[in-house]
XYZ file of C-alpha atoms in Angstrom:
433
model
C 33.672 62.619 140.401
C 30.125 61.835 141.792
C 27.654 59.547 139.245
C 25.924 63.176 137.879
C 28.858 64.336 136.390
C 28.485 61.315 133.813
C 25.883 61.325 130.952
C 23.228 59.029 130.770
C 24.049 56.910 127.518
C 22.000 58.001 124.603
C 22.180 56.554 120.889
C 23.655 53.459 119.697
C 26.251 54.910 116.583
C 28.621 53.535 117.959
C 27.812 50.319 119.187
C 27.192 50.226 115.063
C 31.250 50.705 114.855
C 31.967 48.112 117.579
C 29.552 45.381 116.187
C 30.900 46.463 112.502
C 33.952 45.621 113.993
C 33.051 42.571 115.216
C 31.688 40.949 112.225
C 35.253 41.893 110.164
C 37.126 40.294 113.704
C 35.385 37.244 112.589
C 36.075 37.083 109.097
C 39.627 37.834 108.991
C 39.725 35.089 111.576
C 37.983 32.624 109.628
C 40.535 33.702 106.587
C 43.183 32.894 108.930
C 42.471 29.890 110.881
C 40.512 27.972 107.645
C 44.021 26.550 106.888
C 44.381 24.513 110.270
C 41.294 22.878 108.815
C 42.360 21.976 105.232
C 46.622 21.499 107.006
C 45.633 17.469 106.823
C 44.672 17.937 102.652
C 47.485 20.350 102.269
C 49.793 18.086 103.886
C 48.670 14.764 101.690
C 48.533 17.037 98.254
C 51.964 19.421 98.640
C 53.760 16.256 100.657
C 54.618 18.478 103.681
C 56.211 17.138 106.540
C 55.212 18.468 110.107
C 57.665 20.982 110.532
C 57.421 22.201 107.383
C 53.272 23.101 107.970
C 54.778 24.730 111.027
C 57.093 26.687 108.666
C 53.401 27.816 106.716
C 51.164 28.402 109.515
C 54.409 30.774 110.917
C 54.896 32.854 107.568
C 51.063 34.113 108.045
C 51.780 34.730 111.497
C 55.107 36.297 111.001
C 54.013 38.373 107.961
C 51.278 39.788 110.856
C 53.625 40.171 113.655
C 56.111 42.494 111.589
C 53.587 44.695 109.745
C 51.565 45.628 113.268
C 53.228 49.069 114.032
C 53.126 49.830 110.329
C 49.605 49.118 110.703
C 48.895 50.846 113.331
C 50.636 53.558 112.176
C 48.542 53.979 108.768
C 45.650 53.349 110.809
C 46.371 56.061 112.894
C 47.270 58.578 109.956
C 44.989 57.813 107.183
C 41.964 56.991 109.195
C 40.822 53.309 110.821
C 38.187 52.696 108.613
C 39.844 53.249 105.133
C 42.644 51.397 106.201
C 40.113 48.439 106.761
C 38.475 48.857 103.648
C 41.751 48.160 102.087
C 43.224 45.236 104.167
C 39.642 43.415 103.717
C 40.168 43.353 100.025
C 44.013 42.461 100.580
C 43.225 39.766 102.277
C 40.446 38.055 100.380
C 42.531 38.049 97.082
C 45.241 36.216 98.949
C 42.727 34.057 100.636
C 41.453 33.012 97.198
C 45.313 33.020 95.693
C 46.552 29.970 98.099
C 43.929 27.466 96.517
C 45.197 28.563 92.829
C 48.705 26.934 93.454
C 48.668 23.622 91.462
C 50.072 20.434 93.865
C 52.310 19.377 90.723
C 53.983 23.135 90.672
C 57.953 23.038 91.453
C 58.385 25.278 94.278
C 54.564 24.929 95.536
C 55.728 25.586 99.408
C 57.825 28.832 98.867
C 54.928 30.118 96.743
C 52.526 28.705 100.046
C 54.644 30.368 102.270
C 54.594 33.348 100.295
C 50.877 33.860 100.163
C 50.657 33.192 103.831
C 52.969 35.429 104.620
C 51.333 38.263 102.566
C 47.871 37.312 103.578
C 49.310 37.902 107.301
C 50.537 41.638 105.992
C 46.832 42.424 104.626
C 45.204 40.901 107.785
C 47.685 43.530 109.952
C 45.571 46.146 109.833
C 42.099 45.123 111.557
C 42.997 45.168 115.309
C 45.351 48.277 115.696
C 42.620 49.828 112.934
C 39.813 48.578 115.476
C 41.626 49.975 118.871
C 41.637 53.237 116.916
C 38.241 53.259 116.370
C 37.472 52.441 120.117
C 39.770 55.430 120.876
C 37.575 57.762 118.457
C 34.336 56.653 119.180
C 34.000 54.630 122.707
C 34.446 56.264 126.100
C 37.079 54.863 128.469
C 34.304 53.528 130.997
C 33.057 51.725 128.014
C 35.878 50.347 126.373
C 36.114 46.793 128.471
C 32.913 45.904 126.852
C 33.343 47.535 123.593
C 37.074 45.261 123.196
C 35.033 42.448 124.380
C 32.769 42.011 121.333
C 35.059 42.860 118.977
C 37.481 40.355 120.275
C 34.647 37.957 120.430
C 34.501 37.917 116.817
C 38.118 35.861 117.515
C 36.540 33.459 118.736
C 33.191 33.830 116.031
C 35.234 33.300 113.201
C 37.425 30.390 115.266
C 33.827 28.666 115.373
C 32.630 29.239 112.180
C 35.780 27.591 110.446
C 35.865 23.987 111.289
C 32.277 22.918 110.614
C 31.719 25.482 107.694
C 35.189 23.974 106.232
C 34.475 20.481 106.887
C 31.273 20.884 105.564
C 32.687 22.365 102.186
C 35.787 19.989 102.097
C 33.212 16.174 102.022
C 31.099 18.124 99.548
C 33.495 19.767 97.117
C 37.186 20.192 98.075
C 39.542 22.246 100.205
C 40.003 24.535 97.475
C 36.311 25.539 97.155
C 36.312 25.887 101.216
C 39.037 28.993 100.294
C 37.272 30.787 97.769
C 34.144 30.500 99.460
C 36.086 32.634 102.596
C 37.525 35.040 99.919
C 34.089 35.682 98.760
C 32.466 36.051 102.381
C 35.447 38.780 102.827
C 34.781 40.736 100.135
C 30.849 40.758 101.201
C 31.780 41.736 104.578
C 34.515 44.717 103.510
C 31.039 46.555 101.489
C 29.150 46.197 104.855
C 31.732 47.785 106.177
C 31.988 50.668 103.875
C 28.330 51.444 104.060
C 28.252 51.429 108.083
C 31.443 52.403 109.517
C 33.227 56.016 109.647
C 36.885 57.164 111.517
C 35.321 59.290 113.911
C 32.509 60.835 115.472
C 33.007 63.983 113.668
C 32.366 61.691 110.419
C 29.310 61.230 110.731
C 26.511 62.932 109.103
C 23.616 61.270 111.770
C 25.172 60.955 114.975
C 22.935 62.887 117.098
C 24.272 65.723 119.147
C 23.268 63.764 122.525
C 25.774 60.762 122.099
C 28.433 62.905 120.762
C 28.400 64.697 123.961
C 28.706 61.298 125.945
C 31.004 60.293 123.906
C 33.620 63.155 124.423
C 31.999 62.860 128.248
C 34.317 59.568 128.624
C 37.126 60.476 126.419
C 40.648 60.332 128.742
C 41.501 63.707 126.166
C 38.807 66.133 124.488
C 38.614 65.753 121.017
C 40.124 68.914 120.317
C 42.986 68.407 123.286
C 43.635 65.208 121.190
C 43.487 66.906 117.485
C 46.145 69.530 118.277
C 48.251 66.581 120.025
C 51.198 65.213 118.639
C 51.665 61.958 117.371
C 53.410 59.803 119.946
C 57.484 59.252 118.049
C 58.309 55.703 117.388
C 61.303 55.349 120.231
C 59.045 56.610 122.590
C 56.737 54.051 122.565
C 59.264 50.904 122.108
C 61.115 52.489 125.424
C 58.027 52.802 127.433
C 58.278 50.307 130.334
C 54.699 49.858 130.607
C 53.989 49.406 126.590
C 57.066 46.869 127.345
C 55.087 45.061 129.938
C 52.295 45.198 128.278
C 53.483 43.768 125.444
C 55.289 40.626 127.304
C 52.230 39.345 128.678
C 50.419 39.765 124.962
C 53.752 37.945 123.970
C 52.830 35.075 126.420
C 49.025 35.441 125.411
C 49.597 34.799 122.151
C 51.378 32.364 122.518
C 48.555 30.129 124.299
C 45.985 31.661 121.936
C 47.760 30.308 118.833
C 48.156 27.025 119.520
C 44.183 26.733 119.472
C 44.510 28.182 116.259
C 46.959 26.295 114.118
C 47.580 22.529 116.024
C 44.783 21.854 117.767
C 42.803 20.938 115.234
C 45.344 17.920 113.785
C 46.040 17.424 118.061
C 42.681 16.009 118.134
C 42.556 14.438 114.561
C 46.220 13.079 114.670
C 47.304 12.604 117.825
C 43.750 11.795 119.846
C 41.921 10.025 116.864
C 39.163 11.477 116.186
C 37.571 11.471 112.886
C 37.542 14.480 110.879
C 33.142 15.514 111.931
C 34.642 14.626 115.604
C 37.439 16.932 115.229
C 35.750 19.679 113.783
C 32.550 19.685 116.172
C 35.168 19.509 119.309
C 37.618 22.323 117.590
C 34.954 24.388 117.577
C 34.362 24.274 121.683
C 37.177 26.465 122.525
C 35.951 29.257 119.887
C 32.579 29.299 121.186
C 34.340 29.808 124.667
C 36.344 32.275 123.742
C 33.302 34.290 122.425
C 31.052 34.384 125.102
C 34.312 34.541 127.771
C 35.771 37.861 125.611
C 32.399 39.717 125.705
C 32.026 38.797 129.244
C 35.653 39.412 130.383
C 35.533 42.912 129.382
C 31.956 43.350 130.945
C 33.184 42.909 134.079
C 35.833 44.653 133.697
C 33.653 47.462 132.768
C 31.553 46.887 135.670
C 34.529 46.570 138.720
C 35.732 49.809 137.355
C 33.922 52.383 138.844
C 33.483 50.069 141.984
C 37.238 48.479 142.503
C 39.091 50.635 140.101
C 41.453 50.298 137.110
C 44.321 48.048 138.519
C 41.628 45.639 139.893
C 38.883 45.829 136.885
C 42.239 45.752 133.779
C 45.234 44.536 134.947
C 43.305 42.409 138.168
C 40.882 40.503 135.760
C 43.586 40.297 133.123
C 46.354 38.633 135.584
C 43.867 36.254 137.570
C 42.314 34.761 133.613
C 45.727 33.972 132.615
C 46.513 32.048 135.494
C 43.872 30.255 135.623
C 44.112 29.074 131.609
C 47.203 27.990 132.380
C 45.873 25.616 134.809
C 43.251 24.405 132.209
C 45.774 24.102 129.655
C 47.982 22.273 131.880
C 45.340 19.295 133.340
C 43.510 19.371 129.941
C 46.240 17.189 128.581
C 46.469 14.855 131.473
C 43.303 13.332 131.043
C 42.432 10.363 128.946
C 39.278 10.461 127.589
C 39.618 13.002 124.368
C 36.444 14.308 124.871
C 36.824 15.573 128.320
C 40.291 16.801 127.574
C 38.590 18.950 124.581
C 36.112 20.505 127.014
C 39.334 21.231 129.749
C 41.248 23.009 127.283
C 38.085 24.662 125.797
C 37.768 25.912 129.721
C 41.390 26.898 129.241
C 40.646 28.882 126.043
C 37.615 31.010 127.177
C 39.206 31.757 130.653
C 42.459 32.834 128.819
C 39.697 35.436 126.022
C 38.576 36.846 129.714
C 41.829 38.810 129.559
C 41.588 40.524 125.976
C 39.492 43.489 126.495
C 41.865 44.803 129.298
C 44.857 44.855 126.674
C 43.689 46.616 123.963
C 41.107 49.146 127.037
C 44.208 49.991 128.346
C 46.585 50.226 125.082
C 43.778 52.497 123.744
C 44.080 54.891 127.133
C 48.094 54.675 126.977
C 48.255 55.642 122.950
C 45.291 58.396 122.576
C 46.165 59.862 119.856
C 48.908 57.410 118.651
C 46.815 54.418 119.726
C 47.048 52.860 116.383
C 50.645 52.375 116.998
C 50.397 51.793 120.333
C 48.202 48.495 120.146
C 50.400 47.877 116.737
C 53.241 47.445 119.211
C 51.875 45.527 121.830
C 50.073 42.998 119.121
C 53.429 42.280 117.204
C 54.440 40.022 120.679
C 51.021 38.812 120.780
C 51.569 37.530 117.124
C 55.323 36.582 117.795
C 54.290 34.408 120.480
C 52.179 32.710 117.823
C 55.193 32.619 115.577
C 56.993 31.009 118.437
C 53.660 28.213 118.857
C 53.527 27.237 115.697
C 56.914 26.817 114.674
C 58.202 25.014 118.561
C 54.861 22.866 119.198
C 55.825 20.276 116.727
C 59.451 20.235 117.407
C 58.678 20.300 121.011
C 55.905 16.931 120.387
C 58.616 15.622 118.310
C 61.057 15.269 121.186
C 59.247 15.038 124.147
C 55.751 14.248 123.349
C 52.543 16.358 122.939
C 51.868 16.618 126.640
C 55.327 18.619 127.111
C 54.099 20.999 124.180
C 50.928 21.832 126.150
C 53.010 21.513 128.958
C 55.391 24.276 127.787
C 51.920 26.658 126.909
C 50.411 26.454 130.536
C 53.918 27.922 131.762
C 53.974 30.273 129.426
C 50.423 31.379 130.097
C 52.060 31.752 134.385
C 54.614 34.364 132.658
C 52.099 36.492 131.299
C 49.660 36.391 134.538
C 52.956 37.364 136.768
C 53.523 40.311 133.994
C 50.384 42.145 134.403
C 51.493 42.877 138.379
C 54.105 45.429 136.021
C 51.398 47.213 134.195
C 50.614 50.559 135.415
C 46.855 51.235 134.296
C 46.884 54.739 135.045
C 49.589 55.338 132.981
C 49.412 57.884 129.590
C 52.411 58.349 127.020
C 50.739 61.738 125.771
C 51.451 63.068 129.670
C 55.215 62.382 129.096
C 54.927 65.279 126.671
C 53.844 68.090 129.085
């Protein structure tokens, strides 16, 4: 395979799709993680104990876990992009639904948990949606990079939130903050319809030059992957490498979430900072994680053709989760709060290293079923969540907040030890032949 085989990269379609991509990654996320801004008001209004704002942050995270295959499924058989299209305006009517539920109302937390957990269902779609678009329109030697600004719209949206929310909450209320994000979702989802297509094939102005590097760097020819079968169910929840795969999301997750639902009220509550403190410091580990996931997957793009797939994926992958752990694991030993924010924002955008290689190589195992694929292996990313924020405050309520982080950095040595498992080589569609 010598460097002239490989098409010099002409045309930018479909760095279109990825930054597309990108910009819904960070408004679903700022749908999603607004509510660890407003949990304090929520708390104070509904008269919600701490447990039972665990029990809401987990029905949106459950609601997501659960629905992932499906989504990916759907995604895979009606087409990535429509399937967007509808989850963006899903998910902005339940955004806007949650502020509509009186404090007086009898029953006000089963009807929160309700529209959390059905805002999670609508929000499914967007990653196994997005890996299927990097399958259709990103070659493999590309798709570390490609993961990596998508997944650094994560850490966008994680940003955005607490000083946008903040900023809405002094000035008008928490409920205001919500609709606002409903109605920056439903600007966002007619972007999207105007810019973004399934495939290559799609579209009308894709020039003939970067559809031929684009099939260049596909692991399967378009037509070798039209005429393939769709990848059955068992097959993919039996795979041992999907399996491993999917334990070190499990234990990715896990870490991930608990930037996204306590740390917020950690600082706040538990360190004492004001609410402008809190929201300025919450923001550090978002801002990490986007410059860390866009980097992360460029150099995993860049070892590959030098040190090769186990190195460049599952290497990089392994090696960031160990070290978050560390972060995440001396970030709560120190005193001063606003060191301790920066250590566990170093913990954060070391751990957003790893995400390109997870949904690079779920994209290469699925191919034609990578909807489902990626569905699979996100539903224990999102289940580790579940798990975060329903044990951190049970866990702070019996042995302190230290032990909860305490409890994350192992987890985060689980998934690292994991990724020695993952074969990167490996391809379910081959099983067929």
């Amino acid at each position: 395979m010598g460097s002239a085989a490989v098409p010099k990269p002409v045309g930018t379609a479909r760095w279109v799709v990825v930054f597309a991509t990108f910009a819904i990654a960070a408004v679903s996320y700022l749908d999603r993680n607004n509510i660890a801004m407003a949990a304090s008001s929520i708390q104070r209004e509904f008269h919600l104990s701490n447990v039972q704002l665990g029990g809401v942050f987990s029905a949106f995270i459950l609601g997501y876990a659960l629905t992932q295959p499906f989504a990916g499924r759907i995604a895979d058989r009606i087409g990535a992009s429509r399937a967007i299209t509808i989850a963006i305006l899903w998910w902005s009517v339940f955004t806007a639904l949650l502020p509509a539920i009186p404090a007086g109302l009898s029953g006000a937390l089963g009807l929160i948990v309700a529209v959390r957990l059905l805002l999670g269902i609508g929000e499914a779609i967007i990653f196994p949606a997005s890996n299927r678009l990097v399958a259709n329109w990103i070659p493999s030697r590309e798709r570390g990079l490609a993961n990596g600004i998508i997944f650094a719209g994560v850490g966008l949206g994680g940003a955005i939130a607490p000083p946008l929310m903040t900023f809405i909450m002094i000035r008008h209320s928490w409920r205001a903050a919500f609709w606002i994000c409903a109605l920056i979702g439903l600007t966002a989802g007619l972007m999207w319809m105007m810019l973004v297509r399934n495939s290559p094939a799609e579209h009308k102005h894709l020039s003939a030059a970067e559809r031929d590097y684009i099939e260049s760097g596909m692991p399967m020819r378009p037509a070798a992957a039209a005429a393939a079968r769709s990848v059955r169910w068992l097959q993919v929840v039996l795979d041992r490498q999907v399996a491993a795969l999917t334990l070190s999301y499990f234990c990715y997750g896990y870490v991930a979430y608990i930037f996204f639902t306590w740390f917020f009220k950690y600082l706040s509550d538990v360190r004492g900072l004001n609410l402008k403190a809190s929201a300025l410091y919450t923001t550090l580990p978002f801002i990490a994680m986007t410059v860390a996931s866009m980097l992360g997957g460029w150099i995993s793009d860049r070892l590959l053709p030098v040190l090769g797939k186990r190195v460049a994926r599952c290497g990089v992958a392994g090696v960031s989760l160990l070290v978050a752990g560390i972060f995440v694991w001396i970030g709560t030993a120190v005193s001063d709060v606003r060191v301790a924010a920066l250590v566990l924002a170093c913990g954060a955008g070391t751990l957003y290293l790893a995400q390109s290689a997870y949904w690079a190589l779920s994209a290469d195992f699925g191919g034609s079923s990578a909807g489902l694929v990626s569905g699979i292996m996100n539903m224990g990313c999102q289940l580790g969540g579940v798990c975060t924020a329903a044990l951190t405050p049970v866990i702070a309520r019996s042995f302190g907040w230290t032990a909860s982080f305490t409890v994350t950095a192992a987890v985060c040595l689980v998934g690292a030890v994991a990724w020695i498992f993952v074969d990167p080589f490996h391809q379910l569609g081959a099983r067929e032949k």
